[in-house]
Short mmCIF file of C-alpha atoms in Angstrom, two decimals:
data_model
loop_
_atom_site.label_atom_id
_atom_site.label_comp_id
_atom_site.label_asym_id
_atom_site.label_seq_id
_atom_site.Cartn_x
_atom_site.Cartn_y
_atom_site.Cartn_z
CA MET A 258 -34.68 -34.61 -8.54
CA THR A 259 -36.96 -33.01 -10.80
CA PHE A 260 -40.66 -31.88 -10.10
CA SER A 261 -41.71 -34.09 -12.96
CA LEU A 262 -39.77 -37.73 -11.57
CA PHE A 263 -41.17 -36.38 -7.83
CA LEU A 264 -44.95 -36.41 -9.43
CA SER A 265 -44.91 -39.19 -11.08
CA TYR A 266 -42.94 -41.13 -8.26
CA PHE A 267 -46.31 -39.38 -6.24
CA PHE A 268 -48.64 -40.58 -8.48
CA PHE A 269 -47.17 -44.11 -8.26
CA VAL A 270 -47.10 -44.13 -4.47
CA LEU A 271 -50.39 -42.94 -4.79
CA GLN A 272 -51.98 -45.14 -6.97
CA LEU A 273 -50.50 -48.17 -4.84
CA LEU A 274 -52.11 -47.41 -1.28
CA LEU A 275 -55.26 -46.42 -3.39
CA ASN A 276 -54.89 -49.97 -4.43
CA SER A 277 -54.15 -51.71 -1.15
CA LEU A 278 -57.09 -49.72 0.59
CA ILE A 279 -59.27 -50.57 -1.98
CA ILE A 280 -58.16 -54.65 -1.92
CA LEU A 281 -57.82 -54.46 1.81
CA VAL A 282 -61.71 -52.88 2.53
CA GLY A 283 -63.02 -55.60 0.29
CA ILE A 284 -61.39 -58.12 1.79
CA LEU A 285 -62.85 -57.19 5.19
CA LEU A 286 -66.33 -56.66 3.29
CA THR A 287 -66.52 -60.13 2.50
CA VAL A 288 -64.70 -61.34 5.47
CA ALA A 289 -68.02 -59.23 7.36
CA PHE A 290 -70.71 -60.93 4.87
CA TYR A 291 -68.83 -64.52 4.90
CA THR A 292 -69.56 -65.03 8.29
CA LEU A 293 -73.39 -63.87 7.61
CA ALA A 294 -73.26 -66.40 4.50
CA GLU A 295 -71.89 -69.27 6.88
CA ARG A 296 -74.87 -68.51 9.54
CA LYS A 297 -77.60 -68.84 6.74
CA VAL A 298 -76.65 -71.76 5.02
CA MET A 299 -75.52 -73.39 8.38
CA ALA A 300 -79.21 -72.42 9.13
CA GLY A 301 -80.58 -74.00 6.17
CA VAL A 302 -78.69 -77.11 6.57
CA GLN A 303 -79.86 -77.14 10.18
CA ARG A 304 -83.81 -76.51 8.89
CA ARG A 305 -83.19 -73.31 11.58
CA LYS A 306 -84.61 -69.03 10.32
CA GLY A 307 -80.68 -67.75 11.57
CA PRO A 308 -80.30 -63.85 11.97
CA ASN A 309 -83.44 -62.82 10.63
CA VAL A 310 -84.27 -59.29 12.72
CA ILE A 311 -81.33 -56.97 12.20
CA GLY A 312 -81.49 -55.33 8.24
CA PHE A 313 -83.54 -56.88 5.45
CA TRP A 314 -83.49 -60.70 5.97
CA GLY A 315 -80.80 -60.71 8.66
CA VAL A 316 -78.87 -58.97 5.75
CA LEU A 317 -76.96 -56.40 8.55
CA GLN A 318 -75.87 -58.97 11.29
CA PRO A 319 -72.29 -58.85 10.06
CA LEU A 320 -71.92 -55.02 10.85
CA VAL A 321 -73.98 -54.79 14.75
CA ASP A 322 -71.89 -58.22 15.32
CA GLY A 323 -68.68 -56.16 14.13
CA LEU A 324 -70.22 -53.10 16.37
CA LYS A 325 -70.60 -55.01 19.34
CA LEU A 326 -66.89 -56.44 19.20
CA VAL A 327 -65.45 -53.35 18.70
CA LEU A 328 -67.93 -51.39 21.62
CA LYS A 329 -66.62 -54.31 23.96
CA GLU A 330 -64.41 -54.12 26.69
CA ASN A 331 -60.87 -55.79 25.95
CA ILE A 332 -60.09 -57.92 28.93
CA ILE A 333 -56.21 -58.72 29.60
CA PRO A 334 -56.35 -61.22 32.76
CA VAL A 335 -53.66 -60.16 35.77
CA LYS A 336 -51.60 -63.21 35.30
CA ALA A 337 -51.24 -62.56 31.35
CA ASP A 338 -47.95 -61.74 29.50
CA LYS A 339 -49.92 -58.20 28.75
CA MET A 340 -47.19 -57.55 25.47
CA LEU A 341 -47.25 -60.83 23.72
CA PHE A 342 -51.57 -61.12 24.77
CA ILE A 343 -51.88 -57.71 22.82
CA MET A 344 -49.01 -58.98 20.12
CA ALA A 345 -50.56 -62.17 19.25
CA PRO A 346 -53.72 -60.96 17.98
CA MET A 347 -52.19 -58.11 15.62
CA ILE A 348 -49.75 -60.69 14.38
CA SER A 349 -52.46 -63.00 13.29
CA PHE A 350 -53.93 -60.69 11.40
CA VAL A 351 -51.09 -58.28 9.50
CA LEU A 352 -49.98 -61.96 8.44
CA ALA A 353 -53.65 -62.97 7.64
CA PHE A 354 -54.10 -59.56 5.32
CA SER A 355 -50.83 -59.30 3.74
CA ALA A 356 -50.96 -62.21 1.78
CA TRP A 357 -53.74 -60.62 -0.18
CA ALA A 358 -51.05 -58.49 -1.66
CA LEU A 359 -49.96 -61.21 -3.89
CA ILE A 360 -53.06 -62.41 -5.10
CA PRO A 361 -53.60 -62.28 -8.66
CA PHE A 362 -57.11 -60.78 -9.13
CA GLN A 363 -56.04 -59.75 -12.95
CA ASN A 364 -53.75 -61.21 -15.20
CA ILE A 365 -52.23 -57.65 -15.07
CA GLY A 366 -50.35 -57.17 -11.05
CA ILE A 367 -52.56 -54.71 -9.39
CA LEU A 368 -50.08 -54.70 -5.98
CA SER A 369 -47.02 -56.81 -6.73
CA ASP A 370 -46.12 -59.46 -9.02
CA LEU A 371 -43.12 -61.29 -7.29
CA ASN A 372 -41.04 -64.09 -8.66
CA ILE A 373 -41.16 -65.82 -6.14
CA GLY A 374 -45.00 -65.44 -5.16
CA LEU A 375 -46.08 -69.27 -4.05
CA LEU A 376 -42.93 -69.52 -1.85
CA PHE A 377 -43.60 -66.07 -0.02
CA LEU A 378 -47.72 -66.82 0.37
CA PHE A 379 -45.97 -69.92 1.91
CA ALA A 380 -43.50 -68.32 4.49
CA LEU A 381 -47.02 -66.03 5.33
CA SER A 382 -49.08 -69.15 5.99
CA SER A 383 -46.15 -71.03 7.89
CA LEU A 384 -45.22 -67.33 9.95
CA GLY A 385 -49.28 -67.53 10.56
CA VAL A 386 -48.75 -70.40 13.03
CA TYR A 387 -47.21 -67.57 15.84
CA GLY A 388 -50.01 -65.50 16.72
CA ILE A 389 -51.88 -68.76 17.71
CA ILE A 390 -48.98 -70.31 20.00
CA LEU A 391 -48.26 -67.22 20.84
CA GLY A 392 -51.66 -66.29 21.96
CA GLY A 393 -52.30 -69.08 23.63
CA TRP A 394 -49.78 -69.04 25.47
CA ALA A 395 -49.45 -65.14 26.68
CA SER A 396 -52.85 -66.42 28.27
CA ASN A 397 -52.13 -68.12 30.49
CA SER A 398 -54.91 -70.26 30.80
CA LYS A 399 -55.48 -74.28 30.54
CA TYR A 400 -57.81 -74.45 27.47
CA ALA A 401 -56.00 -72.08 26.04
CA PHE A 402 -52.47 -73.33 26.26
CA LEU A 403 -53.71 -76.86 25.26
CA GLY A 404 -55.34 -75.53 22.15
CA ALA A 405 -52.14 -73.32 20.84
CA LEU A 406 -50.30 -76.66 21.13
CA ARG A 407 -53.29 -78.49 19.27
CA SER A 408 -53.11 -76.11 16.54
CA THR A 409 -49.53 -75.77 16.47
CA ALA A 410 -48.41 -79.64 15.88
CA GLN A 411 -51.20 -79.81 13.14
CA MET A 412 -50.67 -76.18 11.41
CA ILE A 413 -46.94 -77.39 11.22
CA SER A 414 -48.11 -81.07 10.04
CA TYR A 415 -50.10 -79.54 6.98
CA GLU A 416 -47.65 -77.15 6.19
CA ILE A 417 -45.36 -79.52 5.18
CA ILE A 418 -48.67 -81.73 2.35
CA LEU A 419 -49.05 -77.89 1.41
CA GLY A 420 -45.61 -77.81 0.28
CA VAL A 421 -45.26 -80.62 -1.67
CA ILE A 422 -48.39 -80.17 -3.32
CA PHE A 423 -46.87 -76.42 -4.19
CA LEU A 424 -43.35 -78.16 -5.29
CA SER A 425 -45.06 -80.54 -7.34
CA ILE A 426 -47.03 -77.05 -8.94
CA CYS A 427 -43.89 -75.56 -9.12
CA ILE A 428 -41.88 -78.54 -11.15
CA LEU A 429 -44.63 -79.07 -13.29
CA VAL A 430 -44.83 -75.14 -15.00
CA GLY A 431 -41.15 -73.62 -14.48
CA SER A 432 -41.34 -70.90 -11.78
CA ILE A 433 -43.02 -69.76 -8.31
CA ASN A 434 -44.84 -66.67 -10.02
CA LEU A 435 -48.54 -67.17 -9.42
CA TYR A 436 -48.98 -65.07 -12.64
CA ASP A 437 -46.48 -68.03 -14.53
CA ILE A 438 -48.96 -70.69 -13.21
CA LEU A 439 -52.65 -68.93 -14.39
CA ALA A 440 -50.09 -68.55 -17.82
CA ALA A 441 -49.85 -72.29 -17.39
CA GLN A 442 -53.43 -73.12 -17.23
CA HIS A 443 -54.60 -71.55 -20.42
CA GLN A 444 -55.07 -75.11 -21.61
CA ILE A 445 -56.28 -76.96 -19.45
CA TRP A 446 -57.02 -76.43 -15.75
CA PHE A 447 -54.81 -78.44 -13.18
CA CYS A 448 -57.84 -79.74 -11.79
CA ILE A 449 -57.84 -82.59 -14.29
CA PRO A 450 -54.16 -84.19 -14.45
CA LEU A 451 -53.82 -83.26 -10.81
CA TRP A 452 -56.94 -84.50 -9.21
CA PRO A 453 -55.39 -86.60 -6.26
CA PHE A 454 -53.47 -83.43 -5.27
CA LEU A 455 -56.18 -81.11 -5.22
CA ILE A 456 -58.14 -84.09 -3.29
CA VAL A 457 -55.14 -83.97 -0.72
CA PHE A 458 -55.07 -80.00 -1.34
CA VAL A 459 -58.75 -79.80 -0.03
CA ILE A 460 -57.77 -81.61 2.84
CA ALA A 461 -54.65 -80.15 3.60
CA MET A 462 -56.88 -76.58 3.11
CA LEU A 463 -59.07 -77.13 5.59
CA ALA A 464 -56.06 -78.48 8.18
CA GLU A 465 -54.10 -75.69 7.46
CA THR A 466 -57.02 -73.03 8.20
CA ASN A 467 -58.50 -74.90 11.57
CA ARG A 468 -61.85 -76.05 9.58
CA ALA A 469 -64.74 -78.60 10.54
CA PRO A 470 -63.56 -81.53 10.47
CA PHE A 471 -60.07 -80.29 11.88
CA ASP A 472 -61.60 -77.41 13.60
CA LEU A 473 -59.53 -79.41 17.11
CA PRO A 474 -57.87 -76.17 17.74
CA GLU A 475 -61.34 -74.49 19.51
CA ALA A 476 -63.03 -78.08 19.69
CA GLU A 477 -66.37 -77.10 22.08
CA ALA A 478 -66.59 -79.99 23.90
CA GLU A 479 -63.18 -80.73 25.49
CA ILE A 480 -60.90 -77.80 25.14
CA VAL A 481 -63.94 -74.23 25.42
CA ALA A 482 -62.81 -72.29 22.62
CA GLY A 483 -59.16 -73.05 22.36
CA TYR A 484 -56.47 -70.90 21.92
CA ASN A 485 -59.09 -67.69 22.08
CA VAL A 486 -60.89 -68.35 25.00
CA GLU A 487 -59.70 -65.43 27.25
CA TYR A 488 -59.57 -62.76 24.49
CA SER A 489 -62.82 -60.61 23.84
CA GLY A 490 -63.33 -57.11 22.28
CA ILE A 491 -61.55 -56.19 19.12
CA ALA A 492 -58.46 -58.61 19.96
CA PHE A 493 -61.11 -61.59 19.56
CA ALA A 494 -62.49 -59.99 16.07
CA LEU A 495 -58.66 -59.55 14.96
CA PHE A 496 -58.07 -63.49 15.56
CA PHE A 497 -61.67 -64.39 14.15
CA LEU A 498 -61.15 -62.12 11.00
CA ALA A 499 -58.03 -63.24 10.46
CA GLU A 500 -59.58 -66.52 10.61
CA TYR A 501 -62.60 -65.57 8.08
CA SER A 502 -59.68 -63.92 5.60
CA ASN A 503 -57.10 -67.48 5.71
CA MET A 504 -60.03 -69.06 4.61
CA LEU A 505 -61.06 -66.81 1.85
CA LEU A 506 -57.05 -66.46 1.21
CA PHE A 507 -56.88 -70.24 0.70
CA SER A 508 -60.22 -70.19 -1.76
CA ALA A 509 -58.50 -68.15 -3.49
CA LEU A 510 -55.20 -70.01 -4.06
CA PHE A 511 -57.37 -73.23 -4.79
CA SER A 512 -58.69 -70.99 -7.94
CA ILE A 513 -55.43 -70.36 -8.90
CA LEU A 514 -53.31 -73.07 -8.63
CA PHE A 515 -56.78 -75.41 -9.67
CA LEU A 516 -59.05 -74.49 -11.56
CA GLY A 517 -56.94 -71.44 -13.48
CA GLY A 518 -58.12 -68.35 -11.55
CA GLY A 519 -59.51 -65.71 -13.85
CA ALA A 520 -56.99 -67.05 -16.32
CA PRO A 521 -58.70 -66.96 -20.05
CA PHE A 522 -59.98 -63.53 -19.51
CA LEU A 523 -57.95 -60.18 -20.04
CA ASN A 524 -58.65 -57.80 -17.58
CA TYR A 525 -61.83 -56.84 -16.06
CA THR A 526 -64.07 -59.85 -16.47
CA GLY A 527 -60.91 -62.09 -15.19
CA ILE A 528 -61.72 -60.52 -11.85
CA ILE A 529 -65.34 -61.80 -12.00
CA VAL A 530 -64.13 -64.78 -12.92
CA PHE A 531 -61.64 -65.21 -10.68
CA ILE A 532 -63.82 -64.85 -7.64
CA VAL A 533 -67.43 -66.39 -8.80
CA LYS A 534 -64.76 -69.25 -8.78
CA SER A 535 -62.84 -68.35 -5.27
CA LEU A 536 -66.55 -68.11 -3.93
CA ILE A 537 -67.73 -71.35 -4.97
CA ILE A 538 -64.88 -73.30 -3.07
CA ALA A 539 -65.34 -70.96 -0.13
CA ALA A 540 -69.00 -71.96 -0.15
CA SER A 541 -68.16 -75.67 0.00
CA PHE A 542 -65.80 -75.10 3.36
CA ILE A 543 -69.53 -74.09 4.85
CA VAL A 544 -70.87 -77.01 3.54
CA ILE A 545 -68.41 -79.57 4.37
CA ARG A 546 -68.71 -77.51 8.11
CA ALA A 547 -72.16 -78.33 8.53
CA GLY A 548 -72.01 -81.60 6.44
CA LEU A 549 -69.27 -82.99 8.46
CA PRO A 550 -68.77 -84.43 12.26
CA ARG A 551 -64.93 -83.64 13.78
CA LEU A 552 -62.35 -85.68 13.88
CA ARG A 553 -60.14 -87.46 17.34
CA TYR A 554 -57.05 -85.84 17.61
CA ASP A 555 -54.51 -89.04 17.13
CA GLN A 556 -56.66 -89.89 13.61
CA LEU A 557 -56.18 -86.33 12.58
CA MET A 558 -52.18 -86.61 12.80
CA ILE A 559 -52.21 -90.42 11.90
CA LYS A 560 -53.88 -89.70 8.34
CA SER A 561 -51.19 -87.02 7.99
CA TRP A 562 -48.25 -88.21 8.49
CA THR A 563 -48.93 -92.31 7.90
CA ILE A 564 -51.71 -91.76 4.82
CA LEU A 565 -51.09 -88.07 2.96
CA LEU A 566 -48.12 -87.51 3.45
CA PRO A 567 -46.46 -90.53 1.51
CA ALA A 568 -48.91 -90.22 -1.10
CA VAL A 569 -48.11 -87.03 -1.98
CA PHE A 570 -44.85 -87.75 -1.85
CA LEU A 571 -45.43 -90.91 -4.12
CA PHE A 572 -47.00 -88.85 -6.33
CA PHE A 573 -44.76 -86.01 -6.42
CA LEU A 574 -41.89 -88.64 -7.64
CA PHE A 575 -44.58 -89.98 -10.37
CA ILE A 576 -44.54 -86.18 -11.30
CA VAL A 577 -40.89 -85.75 -11.79
CA PHE A 578 -40.59 -88.62 -13.53
CA PHE A 579 -42.28 -87.75 -15.98
CA MET A 580 -40.28 -84.45 -16.20
CA TRP A 581 -37.72 -86.31 -16.44
CA ILE A 582 -38.76 -88.31 -19.39
CA LYS A 583 -40.26 -85.62 -21.13
CA LEU A 584 -36.20 -83.88 -21.50
CA PHE A 585 -35.37 -86.94 -23.80
CA MET B 267 -26.59 -47.52 4.46
CA LEU B 268 -29.97 -49.13 5.41
CA ASP B 269 -28.06 -52.60 5.41
CA LEU B 270 -26.06 -51.34 7.86
CA PHE B 271 -28.61 -50.65 10.52
CA ILE B 272 -30.24 -54.05 9.88
CA SER B 273 -26.92 -56.20 11.04
CA PHE B 274 -27.01 -53.46 13.77
CA LEU B 275 -30.44 -54.65 14.20
CA ILE B 276 -29.19 -57.97 13.68
CA PHE B 277 -26.58 -57.99 15.95
CA PHE B 278 -28.94 -56.71 19.03
CA SER B 279 -31.17 -58.93 18.74
CA SER B 280 -28.73 -61.81 18.59
CA ILE B 281 -27.56 -60.37 22.12
CA LEU B 282 -30.73 -59.97 23.47
CA THR B 283 -31.06 -63.83 22.73
CA ILE B 284 -28.68 -64.88 24.90
CA SER B 285 -29.28 -62.25 27.57
CA ALA B 286 -32.98 -62.67 27.88
CA ALA B 287 -34.13 -64.37 31.58
CA ASN B 288 -37.79 -65.26 30.49
CA SER B 289 -36.79 -68.04 27.65
CA ILE B 290 -39.71 -67.79 25.80
CA TYR B 291 -38.36 -64.06 25.03
CA GLY B 292 -35.15 -65.70 24.46
CA ALA B 293 -37.29 -67.62 21.47
CA LEU B 294 -38.93 -65.07 19.98
CA GLN B 295 -35.69 -62.75 20.09
CA LEU B 296 -33.86 -65.26 17.84
CA ILE B 297 -37.19 -65.49 15.74
CA VAL B 298 -37.14 -61.31 15.27
CA THR B 299 -33.36 -62.13 14.40
CA TYR B 300 -34.39 -64.58 11.89
CA CYS B 301 -36.79 -62.46 9.71
CA LEU B 302 -34.24 -59.68 10.26
CA VAL B 303 -31.31 -61.77 8.49
CA SER B 304 -34.19 -62.66 5.67
CA ILE B 305 -34.83 -58.78 5.23
CA LEU B 306 -31.03 -58.23 5.22
CA LEU B 307 -31.00 -60.71 2.42
CA LEU B 308 -33.89 -59.06 0.41
CA ILE B 309 -32.02 -55.44 0.06
CA TYR B 310 -28.64 -57.64 -1.14
CA ASP B 311 -31.22 -58.89 -4.08
CA ILE B 312 -31.07 -62.47 -2.84
CA GLU B 313 -34.67 -62.73 -2.62
CA PHE B 314 -35.21 -66.41 -3.26
CA PHE B 315 -32.43 -67.23 0.09
CA ALA B 316 -34.53 -65.09 1.78
CA ILE B 317 -38.13 -66.09 1.56
CA THR B 318 -36.18 -70.11 2.32
CA TYR B 319 -34.52 -68.84 5.34
CA ILE B 320 -38.05 -67.02 6.62
CA ILE B 321 -40.10 -70.49 5.73
CA VAL B 322 -37.20 -72.90 7.12
CA CYS B 323 -35.74 -71.13 9.65
CA ALA B 324 -38.76 -68.75 11.64
CA GLY B 325 -41.72 -71.25 10.07
CA GLY B 326 -40.19 -74.37 10.75
CA MET B 327 -37.42 -74.24 13.71
CA GLY B 328 -38.28 -71.36 15.71
CA VAL B 329 -42.15 -72.96 16.37
CA LEU B 330 -40.33 -76.14 16.90
CA PHE B 331 -38.22 -73.82 19.87
CA LEU B 332 -41.31 -71.86 20.86
CA PHE B 333 -42.49 -75.71 21.06
CA VAL B 334 -39.90 -76.82 23.45
CA VAL B 335 -39.76 -74.10 25.88
CA MET B 336 -43.78 -73.59 26.42
CA THR B 337 -43.73 -77.58 27.24
CA LEU B 338 -41.04 -77.40 29.38
CA SER B 339 -41.60 -75.65 32.49
CA ILE B 340 -38.21 -73.72 32.76
CA ILE B 341 -39.65 -70.65 31.27
CA GLN B 342 -38.46 -68.05 33.86
CA ILE B 343 -34.31 -68.97 34.57
CA PRO B 344 -33.72 -68.44 38.82
CA LYS B 345 -32.32 -65.61 40.15
CA LYS B 346 -29.44 -67.36 40.81
CA THR B 347 -28.28 -68.39 37.53
CA GLN B 348 -28.47 -65.56 35.81
CA HIS B 349 -25.12 -64.68 35.75
CA TYR B 350 -24.24 -67.80 33.90
CA SER B 351 -26.35 -65.85 31.40
CA ARG B 352 -24.10 -62.75 31.47
CA TRP B 353 -21.28 -65.16 31.79
CA GLY B 354 -22.59 -66.56 28.35
CA PHE B 355 -23.14 -63.04 26.58
CA VAL B 356 -19.72 -62.04 27.29
CA GLN B 357 -17.76 -65.71 25.86
CA GLY B 358 -20.57 -65.09 23.04
CA ILE B 359 -18.97 -61.61 22.21
CA GLY B 360 -15.22 -63.36 23.04
CA LYS B 361 -16.57 -66.76 20.05
CA PHE B 362 -17.78 -63.60 18.11
CA LEU B 363 -14.09 -61.81 17.31
CA LEU B 364 -11.91 -64.89 17.73
CA PHE B 365 -13.48 -67.06 15.50
CA ILE B 366 -16.11 -65.51 13.09
CA VAL B 367 -14.70 -62.50 12.32
CA PRO B 368 -11.40 -64.69 10.88
CA MET B 369 -13.41 -66.97 9.39
CA SER B 370 -16.21 -65.03 7.32
CA ILE B 371 -12.86 -63.18 6.23
CA PHE B 372 -11.25 -66.85 4.63
CA LEU B 373 -14.28 -67.77 3.35
CA GLN B 374 -14.89 -64.03 1.39
CA PHE B 375 -10.74 -65.35 0.33
CA GLN B 376 -11.50 -68.93 -0.49
CA PHE B 377 -14.98 -69.47 -1.78
CA ARG B 378 -15.96 -65.81 -3.49
CA ILE B 379 -19.19 -67.73 -3.66
CA PHE B 380 -21.20 -64.48 -3.38
CA ASN B 381 -19.14 -62.54 -5.93
CA GLU B 382 -19.49 -65.00 -8.42
CA LEU B 383 -23.04 -64.92 -8.00
CA ASP B 384 -24.09 -62.00 -10.40
CA LEU B 385 -26.75 -61.01 -7.60
CA THR B 386 -27.52 -57.53 -9.60
CA TYR B 387 -31.01 -58.99 -10.71
CA LEU B 388 -33.48 -56.17 -8.77
CA MET B 389 -36.59 -56.63 -6.89
CA SER B 390 -38.37 -54.38 -9.36
CA SER B 391 -40.69 -57.09 -10.16
CA ARG B 392 -43.28 -54.83 -10.12
CA LEU B 393 -44.64 -56.21 -13.76
CA HIS B 394 -43.68 -58.44 -15.64
CA ASN B 395 -40.11 -57.98 -17.44
CA TYR B 396 -39.87 -60.63 -19.68
CA THR B 397 -36.71 -59.70 -21.72
CA TYR B 398 -34.78 -58.56 -18.49
CA HIS B 399 -34.91 -61.79 -17.04
CA GLU B 400 -34.33 -63.64 -20.67
CA VAL B 401 -31.34 -62.21 -19.89
CA TYR B 402 -30.39 -62.90 -16.43
CA GLY B 403 -32.23 -65.40 -15.37
CA THR B 404 -33.92 -65.38 -11.86
CA ASN B 405 -32.43 -65.50 -9.00
CA ILE B 406 -33.52 -69.10 -8.79
CA THR B 407 -32.35 -70.16 -11.81
CA GLU B 408 -28.53 -68.96 -11.24
CA ILE B 409 -28.47 -70.36 -7.81
CA GLY B 410 -29.54 -74.20 -9.74
CA THR B 411 -27.31 -73.92 -12.15
CA PHE B 412 -24.54 -72.60 -9.51
CA LEU B 413 -25.34 -75.48 -7.07
CA TYR B 414 -25.88 -78.08 -9.91
CA LEU B 415 -23.68 -77.48 -12.41
CA LYS B 416 -20.37 -76.05 -10.14
CA TYR B 417 -20.25 -77.42 -7.46
CA PRO B 418 -22.82 -80.87 -7.68
CA ILE B 419 -20.39 -83.34 -5.22
CA ILE B 420 -20.19 -80.62 -2.57
CA VAL B 421 -24.76 -80.89 -2.37
CA ILE B 422 -24.49 -84.01 -2.73
CA LEU B 423 -22.09 -84.40 0.31
CA GLY B 424 -24.27 -81.83 1.85
CA GLY B 425 -27.20 -84.16 1.37
CA ILE B 426 -25.52 -87.10 3.01
CA ILE B 427 -24.37 -85.52 6.04
CA LEU B 428 -27.10 -84.32 6.93
CA PHE B 429 -29.14 -87.95 5.94
CA PHE B 430 -26.64 -89.34 8.46
CA ALA B 431 -27.26 -86.88 10.98
CA LEU B 432 -31.56 -87.68 10.25
CA ILE B 433 -30.71 -91.32 10.82
CA ALA B 434 -28.45 -90.91 13.95
CA ALA B 435 -31.19 -88.86 15.79
CA VAL B 436 -33.89 -91.30 15.08
CA PHE B 437 -31.94 -94.02 16.22
CA LEU B 438 -31.02 -92.15 19.33
CA THR B 439 -34.24 -91.47 20.14
CA VAL B 440 -35.90 -94.92 19.36
CA GLU B 441 -33.54 -96.81 20.81
CA HIS B 442 -33.40 -96.12 24.52
CA SER B 443 -37.02 -95.28 25.34
CA LYS B 444 -40.13 -97.50 24.59
CA THR B 445 -42.63 -94.84 26.56
CA PRO B 446 -42.74 -91.40 24.67
CA VAL B 447 -40.92 -89.19 26.74
CA TRP B 448 -43.30 -85.81 26.25
CA ASN B 449 -46.29 -87.69 27.13
CA ALA B 450 -44.82 -88.36 30.30
CA TRP B 451 -44.17 -84.49 30.36
CA LEU B 452 -47.71 -83.58 30.16
CA TYR B 453 -48.76 -85.95 32.11
CA LYS B 454 -47.29 -84.18 34.96
CA LYS B 455 -47.77 -81.13 33.74
CA PHE B 456 -51.37 -80.66 34.05
CA ASN B 457 -52.31 -83.07 36.42
#
């Protein structure tokens, strides 16, 4: 290997590392201030003040919360399965954050441009169940175990709906590359022709990220806090970060699939447009949490299997029929 | 070299799957095996199969296995019966040598599926390379043309067999039990 080749390779790797560092730090900061935004908006809806002590208007509250969680003692229950107990939050955290490598911030790939981008995101979200189910089982507590079982059943059943939605978008575009999906929306955003999917996607998105009104895994009144009852300190922080990162990821995915991402603009304006779109959807997560009551568990499952899934399949068949007609 | 290493890891983790005393660890080892197999497929540039393998096996079947093992209370195999698992390990290796190795050689000579598939498509897809796509087609289009244009009848027959299996499973579970069984299990376990 010549020296120049080695140098170019070195700079390629360095650029890749720097890019991933930028994305990672950016996402971590966004998640931190997203929690603050959630508390502020919830307080506004409920006519409270919210966090307002630390920093100017309570802006530094998430940093102090993070510091508290890091300094807190990490308690491992005596009868818990130690290895799995420690591994479970790591699994959720890594899977939640590795998905960000695929998100197209620009029109040119920042980190990666896989041909199987959408499928890869789907695979990561389906592997995310393991963190929850292992955390619930390893902590050897009934509340945690029941929460984990509920959460797993819920995520698996709503994953099918998400899968059908992804599939029909792939059929329309003719590719599973995220950049091709963006390029297909230059004429019209998919939220207009595919509005039934948009409604179902919002519901499935809320259920997949375990958010209100589908936050049954952590129903405070019934099963104290679900799968993460026994966790404290940095392990709890990892679960927390993974959950909020997943919410932001799904809002980014929503803006890619239905709102065109940063598609019409080239380069750096595209990033801003994309981020603004995603943040508006992320804010709607909070407003939905403030406004809607929680569903009962059987209602949730019945809605998934008897109403949403047949409806989505029906519309999927319609799309296939439409594409078949277009062939002639 | 890397693929040899990964296939060694697959062999090792599948041995751990059948020899684990704790059945939850067994299920976890199975999931690790699935993930390693998908990495192996990625090394051979069969990216679409690798991802579908993760989605179907690790994301669907693995979770269901774990779910079942956790809800049933058969977490620890009693020490009296542990030698059965060792016997199963010996049997497994025997079956592997007797059945799978000749079968794989037979398959290689008979079908040559992976030889006909031109899987030289590289994973170096950091940036768009449309000319390459246009010349060779992506992994998915290749597999699609191969399945639906070359062997459509076999695909349809496989689909029909799977459909029958689905109907049979529903029939077997619905016919004989009026009350759902696993509700009773949960009731017994948590009461």
